[in-house]
Amino acid sequence: MAPSLPSWRVTLGLLALILLAATLRARHMSEPLWVDELHTAWVVEGSLADVADRAAVGNQGPLFFYAQWFLCSLLTPSELTYRCLSLVAGLLLVPTVFFVAREICGSDWAGWTAAAMISVDRFSVIFSCEARPYAWVQWVTVVHLYLGWLRLTASYQLASKPSPRLRLAWIGSGALLFYLHYTAALILCAEVVAWVVLRLRYRGLARPDRSLGTIDLVGLAVVCSPALPHLMMINHRRTNWTEFVPMPTILSLLTLLPLLVYVGLPLAARLTESVTGKEVSRNRGRAVWLTMLCCCLLFPLLVTWVTTVSGMAALYLTRYLIGSLTVSVLIAATLLGRLQGDGRRWVTAIVLAVVVLLTESAISFSRWVPANGAWPPFLHRSGVRAKQEDWRSLISHVNEQDPAGRWPVFLVPDLIEDRQLGQSQAPPLHARISREEFCLFPLQGCYPLRRSRVPPVALASKPAVLQDQHLDCLKMARGGWFIVRGSRSRVQGWQQAIDKALARDGPGPRSELQRFGSLGLVRVQSLPIQ
């Protein structure tokens, strides 16, 4: 085992990395919420009794939102309030991966590599600044896998077995991971695959210990079983996900997550060292750990790819595989920690340099400038168009221009759920939440509209047609607002549809379009607001 650094140096080093991570993340905390975060704000905006139902409509478990509700009940709701839970998880992840990698690998180098990579990893920065549970999924994944490793190593030791406390901690962390986000069940299933692989590789496991493992798995399944009705409801909607999850290619297995850098370079260096004869002593504990990590990386990646390509369920999305991304960082740290001499310094330096280059957009993240349409490179490269929507400025503009709230507001939300708005045969979204109420959530959370007369109305995004009752409402109010979310062509299509409807009665007022990022605000005015 490599000698450890003095505790004061470890403390200073970790504080420096945490400060670096906080600096990268803090610059994003005050930016406008995007549509997924607006859903979080809507969920926690109501009473505690509403949280579970509102989270369920968005295909989310309630655990994270309960914590968010309690936080917002103590603090004034704001972008920082909604995101600070994720920021805490993102910063906790830095020392957690350090101590886990150092203990398992017996190398300070492995710990520092893991902590440095997770501090500047682009996706970790993104999810640490979102009012969603993915940063906590990352942290709990590391803790749960560490507890699973302790449990397995205890099982493989002679005259030893995992303690009841350790087994309960493993079950509890697994349930916590599952209820934070249901897609984290892929990590739990991958653990079972790892157990099978290890059982075939190491046949020294006694039958009583195997029985304990079965009991623990059954216990975990029982704890997670209350979510089955919600999972069945989500399963009925699974075809909707194809609208925002693109069809993957074979090459995307290497490109969706930065595996060529995080796993490819360290693995190539490790294999090169083995060929040249610089082999370190084998360690069963590290072998068990690497087996677990490889299964938790490959199994979710392959399963989501297959289900997406086959049309079973479109799950091949980075945020649904965020646990596997964290696993890839631990694999890199484990492999680099086993390198010897100057080789590991050079390879680690190259890996970290590439990680920093991949994260360049996060490091150079500038503030939004909605007035002239300039958006930070971070948002353009993140692959999430919705993050370019400046809801805060748009709603503030509407409230300033129409302070009395007399003009009607029509929202084209561009949500999967709005496709059946206005259809009498459309199935209800939830027993206690109407489809119309859900589609209006962007206007009911962190950035509320001031309306004194007419409440906002949600319109189906396709086709772009203005109904007669909506046109009558515009005429009675002598004006109105249309908030259109979607692509540039969709915004233009709605403006043309509005102008066409206004032209039915002869020459008259035309609409005016103003953009707030990729959001479109169409203003219709026949007479000044009185």
Coordinates of C-alpha atoms in Angstrom, one line a residue:
M1 CA 0.0 0.0 0.0
A2 CA 1.3 3.4 -0.9
P3 CA 2.1 5.8 1.9
S4 CA -0.6 8.3 2.7
L5 CA -0.2 12.0 2.9
P6 CA -0.4 13.8 6.3
S7 CA -4.0 14.6 7.3
W8 CA -3.4 18.3 7.1
R9 CA -2.3 18.1 3.5
V10 CA -5.3 16.0 2.6
T11 CA -7.6 18.5 4.3
L12 CA -6.0 21.4 2.4
G13 CA -6.1 19.6 -0.9
L14 CA -9.7 18.7 -0.5
L15 CA -10.7 22.2 0.5
A16 CA -8.9 23.5 -2.6
L17 CA -10.8 21.0 -4.9
I18 CA -14.1 21.8 -3.1
L19 CA -13.4 25.5 -3.7
L20 CA -12.7 24.9 -7.3
A21 CA -15.9 22.8 -7.7
A22 CA -17.9 25.5 -5.9
T23 CA -16.5 28.2 -8.2
L24 CA -17.5 26.3 -11.3
R25 CA -20.9 25.7 -10.0
A26 CA -21.7 28.9 -8.2
R27 CA -21.6 30.9 -11.4
H28 CA -24.6 29.1 -12.7
M29 CA -26.8 29.2 -9.6
S30 CA -28.6 32.5 -10.3
E31 CA -29.4 31.8 -14.0
P32 CA -33.1 31.5 -15.0
L33 CA -34.8 28.1 -14.3
W34 CA -35.4 26.0 -17.4
V35 CA -38.5 24.0 -17.9
D36 CA -37.6 20.9 -15.9
E37 CA -36.6 23.1 -13.0
L38 CA -39.9 25.0 -13.4
H39 CA -41.6 21.7 -12.9
T40 CA -39.7 21.3 -9.6
A41 CA -40.8 24.9 -8.6
W42 CA -44.4 24.0 -9.4
V43 CA -44.3 20.8 -7.4
V44 CA -43.1 22.5 -4.2
E45 CA -45.1 25.6 -4.7
G46 CA -48.3 24.0 -3.3
S47 CA -49.0 22.3 0.0
L48 CA -47.1 19.3 1.3
A49 CA -50.1 17.1 0.4
D50 CA -49.7 18.2 -3.3
V51 CA -46.1 17.2 -3.7
A52 CA -46.5 13.5 -4.4
D53 CA -49.2 14.0 -7.0
R54 CA -47.5 16.8 -8.8
A55 CA -44.2 14.8 -8.9
A56 CA -46.0 11.7 -10.1
V57 CA -47.5 13.6 -13.1
G58 CA -43.9 14.5 -14.1
N59 CA -42.8 10.8 -13.8
Q60 CA -40.8 11.6 -10.7
G61 CA -40.7 10.0 -7.3
P62 CA -41.6 12.3 -4.4
L63 CA -38.5 11.9 -2.2
F64 CA -36.3 14.7 -3.6
F65 CA -39.3 17.0 -3.8
Y66 CA -40.3 16.6 -0.2
A67 CA -36.8 17.7 0.8
Q68 CA -37.1 20.6 -1.6
W69 CA -40.5 21.6 -0.2
F70 CA -39.2 21.7 3.3
L71 CA -36.3 23.9 2.2
C72 CA -38.5 26.3 0.3
S73 CA -40.8 26.5 3.3
L74 CA -37.8 27.8 5.4
L75 CA -36.2 30.1 2.7
T76 CA -37.5 32.5 0.2
P77 CA -38.1 30.7 -3.1
S78 CA -35.5 31.7 -5.7
E79 CA -33.2 30.1 -8.2
L80 CA -30.6 29.7 -5.5
T81 CA -33.1 28.1 -3.1
Y82 CA -34.3 25.6 -5.7
R83 CA -30.7 24.6 -6.7
C84 CA -28.9 24.6 -3.4
L85 CA -29.7 21.0 -2.6
S86 CA -28.1 19.9 -5.8
L87 CA -25.1 22.1 -5.1
V88 CA -24.6 20.5 -1.7
A89 CA -24.7 17.0 -3.3
G90 CA -22.2 18.1 -6.0
L91 CA -19.8 19.5 -3.4
L92 CA -20.2 16.4 -1.1
L93 CA -19.3 14.2 -4.1
V94 CA -15.7 15.6 -4.2
P95 CA -14.5 14.3 -0.7
T96 CA -16.7 11.2 -1.0
V97 CA -15.0 9.9 -4.2
F98 CA -11.6 10.8 -2.7
F99 CA -12.0 8.7 0.4
V100 CA -13.8 5.8 -1.3
A101 CA -11.1 5.6 -4.1
R102 CA -8.2 6.0 -1.6
E103 CA -9.5 3.3 0.8
I104 CA -10.3 0.7 -1.9
C105 CA -7.3 1.3 -4.0
G106 CA -4.9 1.9 -1.2
S107 CA -3.5 4.9 -3.1
D108 CA -3.7 8.7 -2.5
W109 CA -3.2 9.1 -6.2
A110 CA -6.4 7.3 -7.0
G111 CA -8.3 9.5 -4.5
W112 CA -6.9 12.7 -5.8
T113 CA -7.6 11.6 -9.4
A114 CA -11.3 10.8 -8.6
A115 CA -11.8 14.1 -6.7
A116 CA -10.1 16.2 -9.4
M117 CA -12.1 14.6 -12.2
I118 CA -15.4 15.0 -10.4
S119 CA -14.7 18.6 -9.5
V120 CA -14.4 19.7 -13.2
D121 CA -16.5 17.0 -14.9
R122 CA -18.9 18.8 -17.3
F123 CA -21.9 16.8 -16.5
S124 CA -21.3 16.9 -12.8
V125 CA -21.2 20.7 -13.0
I126 CA -24.4 20.7 -15.0
F127 CA -26.4 18.5 -12.6
S128 CA -25.0 20.2 -9.5
C129 CA -26.7 23.4 -10.8
E130 CA -30.1 21.9 -11.5
A131 CA -33.1 21.8 -9.3
R132 CA -33.5 18.1 -10.0
P133 CA -32.3 15.0 -8.1
Y134 CA -29.5 13.9 -10.4
A135 CA -26.6 15.3 -8.3
W136 CA -28.0 13.3 -5.3
V137 CA -28.2 10.2 -7.5
Q138 CA -24.5 10.6 -8.2
W139 CA -23.6 10.9 -4.5
V140 CA -25.8 8.0 -3.3
T141 CA -24.5 5.8 -6.2
V142 CA -20.9 6.2 -4.8
V143 CA -22.0 5.5 -1.2
H144 CA -24.2 2.6 -2.2
L145 CA -21.5 0.9 -4.3
Y146 CA -19.0 1.4 -1.5
L147 CA -21.3 -0.3 1.0
G148 CA -21.9 -3.1 -1.5
W149 CA -18.1 -3.5 -1.9
L150 CA -17.7 -3.8 1.9
R151 CA -20.5 -6.3 2.0
L152 CA -18.9 -8.5 -0.7
T153 CA -15.4 -8.3 0.7
A154 CA -16.7 -9.4 4.1
S155 CA -18.5 -12.3 2.4
Y156 CA -15.3 -13.5 0.7
Q157 CA -13.2 -13.5 3.9
L158 CA -12.8 -16.7 5.8
A159 CA -14.8 -16.9 9.1
S160 CA -16.4 -13.6 8.3
K161 CA -19.8 -12.3 7.1
P162 CA -21.4 -8.9 6.6
S163 CA -22.8 -7.4 9.8
P164 CA -26.5 -6.7 10.2
R165 CA -25.8 -3.0 10.3
L166 CA -23.8 -3.1 7.0
R167 CA -26.6 -5.1 5.4
L168 CA -29.3 -2.7 6.5
A169 CA -27.1 0.3 5.3
W170 CA -26.8 -1.4 1.9
I171 CA -30.5 -1.9 1.7
G172 CA -31.3 1.6 2.9
S173 CA -28.9 3.3 0.4
G174 CA -30.3 1.2 -2.4
A175 CA -33.8 2.2 -1.6
L176 CA -32.7 5.8 -1.3
L177 CA -31.1 5.6 -4.7
F178 CA -34.2 4.1 -6.3
Y179 CA -36.6 6.6 -4.8
L180 CA -34.4 9.6 -5.8
H181 CA -34.9 8.6 -9.5
Y182 CA -36.5 5.4 -10.7
T183 CA -33.9 5.0 -13.5
A184 CA -31.3 4.4 -10.8
A185 CA -32.8 0.9 -10.6
L186 CA -30.4 0.1 -13.4
I187 CA -27.5 0.5 -11.0
L188 CA -29.2 -1.9 -8.6
C189 CA -29.8 -4.5 -11.3
A190 CA -26.1 -4.1 -12.4
E191 CA -25.1 -5.0 -8.9
V192 CA -26.9 -8.3 -9.2
V193 CA -25.1 -8.9 -12.5
A194 CA -21.8 -8.2 -10.7
W195 CA -22.7 -10.7 -7.9
V196 CA -23.3 -13.4 -10.5
V197 CA -20.0 -12.6 -12.3
L198 CA -18.1 -12.7 -9.0
R199 CA -19.9 -15.9 -8.0
L200 CA -18.6 -17.5 -11.2
R201 CA -15.1 -16.1 -10.7
Y202 CA -14.7 -16.7 -7.0
R203 CA -16.3 -19.9 -5.9
G204 CA -15.2 -19.7 -2.2
L205 CA -18.5 -18.0 -1.1
A206 CA -20.2 -20.2 1.5
R207 CA -23.8 -21.1 1.1
P208 CA -25.0 -19.2 4.2
D209 CA -23.5 -16.0 2.8
R210 CA -25.2 -16.6 -0.5
S211 CA -28.5 -17.0 1.4
L212 CA -27.8 -13.7 3.2
G213 CA -27.4 -12.0 -0.2
T214 CA -30.7 -13.4 -1.4
I215 CA -32.4 -12.2 1.7
D216 CA -31.0 -8.7 1.3
L217 CA -32.1 -8.5 -2.3
V218 CA -35.6 -9.6 -1.3
G219 CA -35.6 -7.0 1.4
L220 CA -34.5 -4.3 -1.1
A221 CA -37.3 -5.3 -3.5
V222 CA -39.9 -5.2 -0.7
V223 CA -38.8 -1.7 0.3
C224 CA -39.1 -0.5 -3.3
S225 CA -42.4 -2.3 -4.1
P226 CA -44.7 0.6 -3.0
A227 CA -43.5 2.4 -6.2
L228 CA -44.9 -0.3 -8.5
P229 CA -48.3 1.4 -9.2
H230 CA -46.5 4.6 -10.2
L231 CA -44.0 2.6 -12.3
M232 CA -46.9 1.0 -14.1
M233 CA -48.4 4.4 -14.8
I234 CA -45.1 5.6 -16.2
N235 CA -44.8 2.5 -18.3
H236 CA -48.0 3.4 -20.1
R237 CA -46.4 6.7 -21.1
R238 CA -43.1 5.3 -22.3
T239 CA -43.8 5.9 -26.0
N240 CA -43.9 9.6 -25.3
W241 CA -40.2 9.7 -24.5
T242 CA -39.2 9.2 -28.2
E243 CA -40.0 12.9 -28.7
F244 CA -37.0 14.1 -26.7
V245 CA -34.7 11.1 -26.8
P246 CA -33.0 10.7 -30.2
M247 CA -32.4 7.3 -31.8
P248 CA -28.8 6.3 -30.8
T249 CA -26.2 4.8 -33.1
I250 CA -23.6 2.2 -32.3
L251 CA -21.0 4.9 -32.0
S252 CA -23.0 6.6 -29.3
L253 CA -22.1 3.8 -26.9
L254 CA -18.7 5.5 -26.7
T255 CA -19.8 9.1 -27.1
L256 CA -22.9 9.6 -24.9
L257 CA -20.6 9.5 -21.9
P258 CA -17.0 10.5 -22.2
L259 CA -15.8 6.9 -22.0
L260 CA -12.9 7.2 -24.4
V261 CA -11.3 9.6 -22.0
Y262 CA -12.5 8.4 -18.6
V263 CA -12.0 4.7 -19.3
G264 CA -10.2 4.3 -22.7
L265 CA -7.0 6.2 -21.8
P266 CA -6.5 4.7 -18.3
L267 CA -7.3 1.2 -19.6
A268 CA -4.8 1.6 -22.5
A269 CA -2.1 2.8 -20.0
R270 CA -2.9 -0.1 -17.7
L271 CA -2.7 -2.7 -20.4
T272 CA 0.5 -1.2 -21.7
E273 CA 2.1 -1.4 -18.3
S274 CA 1.0 -5.1 -17.9
V275 CA 2.5 -6.0 -21.3
T276 CA 5.8 -4.3 -20.4
G277 CA 6.0 -6.4 -17.2
K278 CA 5.4 -3.8 -14.6
E279 CA 2.7 -5.8 -12.9
V280 CA 1.6 -4.9 -9.4
S281 CA 0.5 -7.5 -6.9
R282 CA -3.0 -8.7 -7.3
N283 CA -5.6 -7.7 -4.7
R284 CA -9.0 -9.5 -4.5
G285 CA -10.6 -6.4 -3.0
R286 CA -9.7 -4.2 -5.9
A287 CA -10.7 -7.0 -8.3
V288 CA -14.1 -7.1 -6.7
W289 CA -14.4 -3.3 -6.9
L290 CA -13.4 -3.2 -10.6
T291 CA -15.9 -6.0 -11.4
M292 CA -18.7 -4.1 -9.7
L293 CA -17.8 -0.8 -11.4
C294 CA -17.6 -2.4 -14.9
C295 CA -21.0 -4.0 -14.5
C296 CA -22.5 -0.8 -13.2
L297 CA -21.1 1.1 -16.2
L298 CA -21.8 -1.4 -19.0
F299 CA -25.1 -2.9 -17.9
P300 CA -27.1 0.4 -17.7
L301 CA -25.5 1.7 -20.9
L302 CA -26.3 -1.4 -22.9
V303 CA -29.8 -1.9 -21.5
T304 CA -30.9 1.7 -22.2
W305 CA -29.3 1.5 -25.7
V306 CA -31.2 -1.7 -26.5
T307 CA -34.5 -0.5 -25.1
T308 CA -34.2 2.8 -27.1
V309 CA -33.2 1.2 -30.4
S310 CA -35.9 -1.5 -30.1
G311 CA -38.6 1.1 -29.2
M312 CA -39.4 -0.5 -25.8
A313 CA -38.5 2.6 -23.8
A314 CA -36.5 5.6 -24.9
L315 CA -34.1 5.8 -21.9
Y316 CA -30.8 6.5 -23.6
L317 CA -30.2 9.9 -22.1
T318 CA -27.2 11.2 -20.1
R319 CA -29.3 12.2 -17.1
Y320 CA -30.8 8.7 -16.9
L321 CA -27.2 7.3 -16.9
I322 CA -25.7 9.8 -14.5
G323 CA -24.9 7.1 -12.0
S324 CA -22.9 5.3 -14.7
L325 CA -21.0 8.5 -15.5
T326 CA -19.9 8.7 -11.9
V327 CA -18.9 5.0 -12.0
S328 CA -16.7 5.8 -15.1
V329 CA -14.8 8.4 -13.0
L330 CA -14.2 5.8 -10.3
I331 CA -12.9 3.3 -12.9
A332 CA -10.5 5.9 -14.2
A333 CA -9.2 6.6 -10.7
T334 CA -8.9 2.9 -9.9
L335 CA -6.9 2.2 -13.1
L336 CA -4.7 5.2 -12.8
G337 CA -4.0 4.5 -9.1
R338 CA -2.5 1.1 -10.1
L339 CA 0.0 2.6 -12.5
Q340 CA 3.6 2.8 -11.4
G341 CA 6.3 5.4 -11.6
D342 CA 6.2 8.4 -14.0
G343 CA 3.7 6.7 -16.3
R344 CA 0.8 7.3 -14.1
R345 CA 1.7 11.0 -13.7
W346 CA 1.8 11.5 -17.5
V347 CA -1.4 9.6 -18.1
T348 CA -3.3 11.2 -15.3
A349 CA -2.1 14.6 -16.5
I350 CA -3.4 13.8 -20.0
V351 CA -6.7 12.6 -18.7
L352 CA -7.3 15.6 -16.5
A353 CA -6.2 18.0 -19.3
V354 CA -8.8 16.4 -21.7
V355 CA -11.5 16.6 -18.9
V356 CA -10.7 20.3 -18.5
L357 CA -11.0 20.8 -22.2
L358 CA -14.3 19.0 -22.3
T359 CA -15.4 21.3 -19.4
E360 CA -14.1 24.4 -21.0
S361 CA -17.6 25.6 -21.7
A362 CA -18.4 25.3 -18.0
I363 CA -15.3 27.1 -16.9
S364 CA -15.8 30.0 -19.4
F365 CA -19.5 30.2 -18.7
S366 CA -20.6 33.8 -19.0
R367 CA -23.9 35.4 -17.8
W368 CA -26.9 35.3 -20.0
V369 CA -27.5 38.3 -22.2
P370 CA -31.1 37.8 -23.3
A371 CA -31.5 41.3 -24.7
N372 CA -29.2 40.7 -27.7
G373 CA -29.8 36.9 -27.9
A374 CA -26.2 36.0 -27.0
W375 CA -26.1 32.7 -25.1
P376 CA -23.2 31.1 -23.3
P377 CA -21.4 28.3 -25.1
F378 CA -22.2 26.1 -22.1
L379 CA -25.9 26.1 -23.1
H380 CA -25.3 25.6 -26.8
R381 CA -23.1 22.6 -26.1
S382 CA -25.1 21.0 -23.4
G383 CA -27.5 19.5 -25.9
V384 CA -30.6 20.8 -24.0
R385 CA -32.4 23.4 -26.1
A386 CA -34.8 24.2 -23.2
K387 CA -31.9 25.7 -21.2
Q388 CA -31.9 28.6 -23.7
E389 CA -35.4 29.7 -22.6
D390 CA -35.3 32.8 -20.4
W391 CA -38.7 32.5 -18.6
R392 CA -37.7 34.9 -16.0
S393 CA -37.2 37.9 -18.3
L394 CA -40.2 37.0 -20.4
I395 CA -42.7 36.9 -17.5
S396 CA -41.1 40.0 -16.0
H397 CA -41.6 41.8 -19.3
V398 CA -45.3 40.7 -19.5
N399 CA -45.9 41.8 -15.9
E400 CA -44.3 45.2 -16.5
Q401 CA -46.1 45.9 -19.8
D402 CA -49.5 44.8 -18.4
P403 CA -49.3 45.5 -14.7
A404 CA -53.1 45.2 -14.2
G405 CA -53.1 41.8 -15.9
R406 CA -56.1 42.6 -18.1
W407 CA -54.8 41.0 -21.3
P408 CA -55.3 37.2 -21.7
V409 CA -52.2 35.1 -21.8
F410 CA -52.0 32.0 -24.0
L411 CA -49.2 29.5 -23.4
V412 CA -48.1 27.0 -26.1
P413 CA -46.0 24.8 -23.7
D414 CA -44.6 22.3 -26.3
L415 CA -44.9 19.5 -23.8
I416 CA -45.8 15.9 -24.6
E417 CA -48.9 16.3 -22.5
D418 CA -50.3 19.2 -24.4
R419 CA -50.9 17.2 -27.6
Q420 CA -54.4 16.2 -26.3
L421 CA -55.5 19.5 -24.9
G422 CA -59.1 20.3 -25.8
Q423 CA -59.9 16.7 -26.8
S424 CA -62.9 15.3 -24.9
Q425 CA -61.7 11.7 -25.2
A426 CA -58.2 12.4 -23.9
P427 CA -57.3 10.3 -20.8
P428 CA -56.7 12.2 -17.6
L429 CA -53.2 12.7 -16.5
H430 CA -54.0 12.3 -12.8
A431 CA -57.0 11.9 -10.6
R432 CA -56.5 15.2 -8.9
I433 CA -54.5 17.2 -11.6
S434 CA -56.0 18.1 -14.9
R435 CA -54.1 18.2 -18.1
E436 CA -54.6 22.0 -18.4
E437 CA -53.3 22.6 -14.9
F438 CA -50.2 20.6 -15.6
C439 CA -49.5 22.3 -18.9
L440 CA -49.5 25.7 -17.2
F441 CA -46.9 24.8 -14.6
P442 CA -44.2 27.1 -16.2
L443 CA -46.3 30.1 -15.3
Q444 CA -47.3 28.9 -11.8
G445 CA -44.0 28.3 -9.9
C446 CA -41.0 30.5 -9.5
Y447 CA -42.1 33.2 -12.1
P448 CA -45.8 33.8 -11.6
L449 CA -47.9 35.9 -13.8
R450 CA -50.0 38.8 -12.4
R451 CA -53.5 38.1 -13.7
S452 CA -56.5 40.0 -12.3
R453 CA -59.2 39.0 -14.7
V454 CA -58.6 36.1 -17.1
P455 CA -56.4 33.2 -16.0
P456 CA -53.8 31.9 -18.5
V457 CA -54.9 29.3 -21.1
A458 CA -52.8 26.4 -22.4
L459 CA -53.0 25.6 -26.1
A460 CA -52.0 22.4 -27.9
S461 CA -48.7 23.0 -29.6
K462 CA -49.7 21.1 -32.7
P463 CA -51.4 22.2 -35.0
A464 CA -50.9 25.9 -34.8
V465 CA -54.5 27.0 -34.9
L466 CA -56.2 29.8 -33.1
Q467 CA -59.8 28.8 -32.1
D468 CA -62.7 31.2 -32.4
Q469 CA -63.2 31.4 -28.6
H470 CA -59.6 32.5 -28.2
L471 CA -60.0 35.1 -30.9
D472 CA -63.1 36.5 -29.2
C473 CA -61.2 36.7 -26.0
L474 CA -58.5 38.8 -27.7
K475 CA -61.1 41.1 -29.2
M476 CA -62.9 41.6 -25.9
A477 CA -59.7 42.4 -24.1
R478 CA -58.3 44.5 -27.0
G479 CA -55.1 42.6 -26.9
G480 CA -53.3 39.6 -25.6
W481 CA -50.0 37.6 -25.2
F482 CA -48.9 34.3 -26.7
I483 CA -46.0 32.6 -25.1
V484 CA -44.7 30.0 -27.5
R485 CA -42.1 27.4 -26.5
G486 CA -40.4 25.3 -29.2
S487 CA -38.2 25.6 -32.2
R488 CA -37.8 28.7 -34.2
S489 CA -40.1 27.3 -36.9
R490 CA -42.8 26.5 -34.4
V491 CA -42.7 30.1 -33.0
Q492 CA -42.9 31.5 -36.5
G493 CA -45.7 29.1 -37.4
W494 CA -47.8 30.3 -34.4
Q495 CA -47.2 33.9 -35.3
Q496 CA -48.4 33.3 -38.8
A497 CA -51.5 31.4 -37.5
I498 CA -52.3 34.4 -35.2
D499 CA -51.9 36.9 -38.0
K500 CA -54.1 34.7 -40.2
A501 CA -56.9 34.6 -37.6
L502 CA -56.7 38.4 -37.0
A503 CA -57.0 39.0 -40.8
R504 CA -60.4 37.2 -41.0
D505 CA -62.3 40.5 -40.3
G506 CA -60.2 42.5 -42.7
P507 CA -57.1 44.7 -42.2
G508 CA -56.4 45.1 -38.6
P509 CA -53.8 44.7 -35.9
R510 CA -50.9 42.4 -36.6
S511 CA -48.8 40.6 -34.0
E512 CA -45.3 41.5 -32.8
L513 CA -42.8 38.9 -32.0
Q514 CA -40.1 39.3 -29.3
R515 CA -37.6 36.6 -28.3
F516 CA -36.3 35.7 -24.9
G517 CA -33.6 33.2 -25.8
S518 CA -35.5 30.5 -27.7
L519 CA -38.8 31.5 -26.2
G520 CA -41.2 33.5 -28.4
L521 CA -43.5 36.2 -27.0
V522 CA -46.2 37.2 -29.5
R523 CA -48.0 40.4 -28.6
V524 CA -51.4 41.3 -30.1
Q525 CA -52.7 44.8 -29.5
S526 CA -55.6 46.5 -31.2
L527 CA -56.0 49.4 -28.7
P528 CA -53.6 50.6 -25.9
I529 CA -54.1 49.1 -22.5
Q530 CA -56.4 51.3 -20.5

